[in-house]
Amino acid sequence: MPQIDLLQRHNIPLLMRSIVLENPNDRMYLSDVQLPVPDYSDNDLLVKVEYVGLNPADGHFAKTGFDKWQYPHILGLDAVGVVVKANKGVFPNVGERVMWHANLGEQGVLSEYAKVPNYAVSAVPDNLPASKAATLPCAGMSALIALEKLKIEQGDSILIEAGAGAVGQFAIQFAKARGADVFTTASKRNHKLVKQLGADVVFDYADNKLYEKISRELGSQGFDAVLDSVGGDSTIRNIELMRFCGRIACLKPLPKFEDELMYRKAPNIGIVSLSGAWLANSLCAQQKMSFMSKLLLESVAKNTVKVPEVNMVEFSATKVSEALHKQLNGGFTGKQIVNIISE
C-alpha cells in the first residue's frame, strides 16, 4: 500500500542530513553534514530513507576506505525507505516501501534520501515492519548465496561459524529448511538461541579444545560443507574438519594455505561477495540479489524465518561511530539498525 500519509507530510528539500566519512581512520570518526539531495534519472528511484542496517563491512571500510570512494563519503549499504520520486512508468511506484543493498562503489545510504536503480530494490510487504526489513539485505543475502555455493541438500552436514551472528542466524534457518544437519559455534549465552533457530549441535567458540570436540562429535567423515564467516586461522581449521573435496563458502579474505592441506583435502572454495554484483557491473547478478531479497521478505512476512533482534541506533555521527566499533568488536547479539526518521 502506498505510504500516502508520509508523502503528504513531507516536501522534498534541497539539502539532507547525512553521516559521512571525511577520511578513513582507525577511530572511525564520522561527521554530521548537510548535503544536496541526490539527482535521479532514467530508472533511478529517489527514496526517503527510514532505516539503515549496519554491517561489519561498514566498520571495516570506515577504517580502510575503498579505492572507488571520493570523500566525504556517505557510509551504509543496507536500507529501507519509501519511494518519493520516480520517472513515469518506473516501478516500484511513488509511495511504495522498498529494501535494497547499495552499490559499494557509490555513495551510501546513511542519509535522509538516497537514489537507487529500480531493478535493485524489492517491495516490502505491508505486514512487515520496516525496521525488521532493514536486518535482511547483507546478512540474509550472504547466507543465501553461501548456501547456494555450498549446494546444500537433504542430509548434508554443515558447520556454520558464528551462529548467533546475523548471517549465522539466517543460514541456520535456511540450511535446516533444506534438510541439512546443522553444527554451529556460538558463545554459551547464545546456545539456546541457535538451538531454537534449528541448530542440531552447538559448540562454544571460545573453547580451547574446540577442534577436538568438533572432531569427536563429527566422527571421521568430516563436514560436507562449511560456512566460514570468521576467516584467518579459523578457515584453515575448518578445511581440516571437512571431508575430502568438501565445500566451503568464505565471507572473509582467504589466509595463506599450506600446499599439503590443499592436496590432502582438495576443498571446493567459494567466495561470497555481494559487492561484486555492482563492481563487476553484472546486471544479472544485481537482479538475482533482488530476487533473493524478495525471498527473504516473503519468508519473514510469512513467519517461516525469524530476523535477529533489532538494536536501534540514533541517527548521529557519534552514535553510529560507537555502533561500528561495537560491530567490529563483536560480543553482541542481534542487528544494529539506524533510525533515520525519528526526531
Coordinates of N, CA and C in Angstrom, one line a residue, residues 159-172 183-187 190 194 203 205 227-230 237-238:
L159 N 28.8 -27.0 8.9 CA 29.3 -26.2 10.0 C 29.0 -24.7 9.7
I160 N 28.3 -24.0 10.5 CA 28.0 -22.6 10.3 C 28.7 -21.9 11.4
E161 N 29.8 -21.2 11.1 CA 30.5 -20.4 12.1 C 29.7 -19.2 12.6
A162 N 29.9 -18.8 13.9 CA 29.2 -17.6 14.4 C 27.7 -17.7 14.2
G163 N 27.1 -18.8 14.7 CA 25.7 -19.0 14.5 C 24.8 -17.9 15.1
A164 N 25.2 -17.2 16.1 CA 24.4 -16.2 16.7 C 24.5 -14.8 16.0
G165 N 25.5 -14.7 15.1 CA 25.6 -13.5 14.2 C 24.4 -13.4 13.3
A166 N 24.2 -12.3 12.6 CA 23.1 -12.1 11.7 C 23.2 -13.1 10.6
V167 N 24.3 -13.2 9.9 CA 24.5 -14.2 8.8 C 24.2 -15.6 9.3
G168 N 24.8 -15.9 10.5 CA 24.6 -17.3 11.0 C 23.2 -17.6 11.3
Q169 N 22.4 -16.7 11.9 CA 21.0 -16.9 12.2 C 20.2 -17.2 11.0
F170 N 20.4 -16.5 9.9 CA 19.7 -16.8 8.7 C 20.1 -18.1 8.1
A171 N 21.4 -18.3 8.1 CA 22.0 -19.5 7.5 C 21.5 -20.8 8.2
I172 N 21.4 -20.8 9.5 CA 20.9 -21.9 10.3 C 19.5 -22.3 9.8
F183 N 25.6 -27.9 12.4 CA 26.5 -27.7 13.5 C 26.9 -26.2 13.5
T184 N 27.0 -25.6 14.7 CA 27.4 -24.2 14.7 C 28.2 -23.9 15.9
T185 N 28.9 -22.7 15.9 CA 29.6 -22.2 17.0 C 28.9 -20.9 17.5
A186 N 29.0 -20.8 18.9 CA 28.4 -19.6 19.5 C 28.9 -19.5 20.9
S187 N 28.7 -18.3 21.5 CA 29.1 -18.1 22.9 C 28.0 -18.9 23.7
N190 N 24.5 -17.8 24.0 CA 23.6 -17.9 22.8 C 23.3 -19.3 22.3
V194 N 20.5 -20.3 19.2 CA 20.8 -21.0 17.9 C 20.1 -22.4 17.9
F203 N 28.7 -25.6 19.6 CA 29.9 -25.6 20.3 C 30.2 -24.2 20.8
Y205 N 32.5 -21.3 20.9 CA 33.5 -20.8 20.1 C 34.8 -20.5 20.8
L227 N 30.2 -22.9 6.3 CA 30.0 -21.5 6.0 C 31.0 -20.8 7.0
D228 N 32.0 -20.2 6.4 CA 33.1 -19.6 7.2 C 33.0 -18.1 7.1
S229 N 32.5 -17.5 8.3 CA 32.4 -16.1 8.3 C 33.4 -15.4 9.2
V230 N 34.4 -16.2 9.7 CA 35.4 -15.7 10.7 C 36.7 -15.4 9.9
R237 N 41.4 -24.2 10.0 CA 40.9 -25.3 10.9 C 39.6 -25.9 10.2
N238 N 38.8 -25.1 9.6 CA 37.5 -25.6 9.1 C 37.8 -26.5 7.9

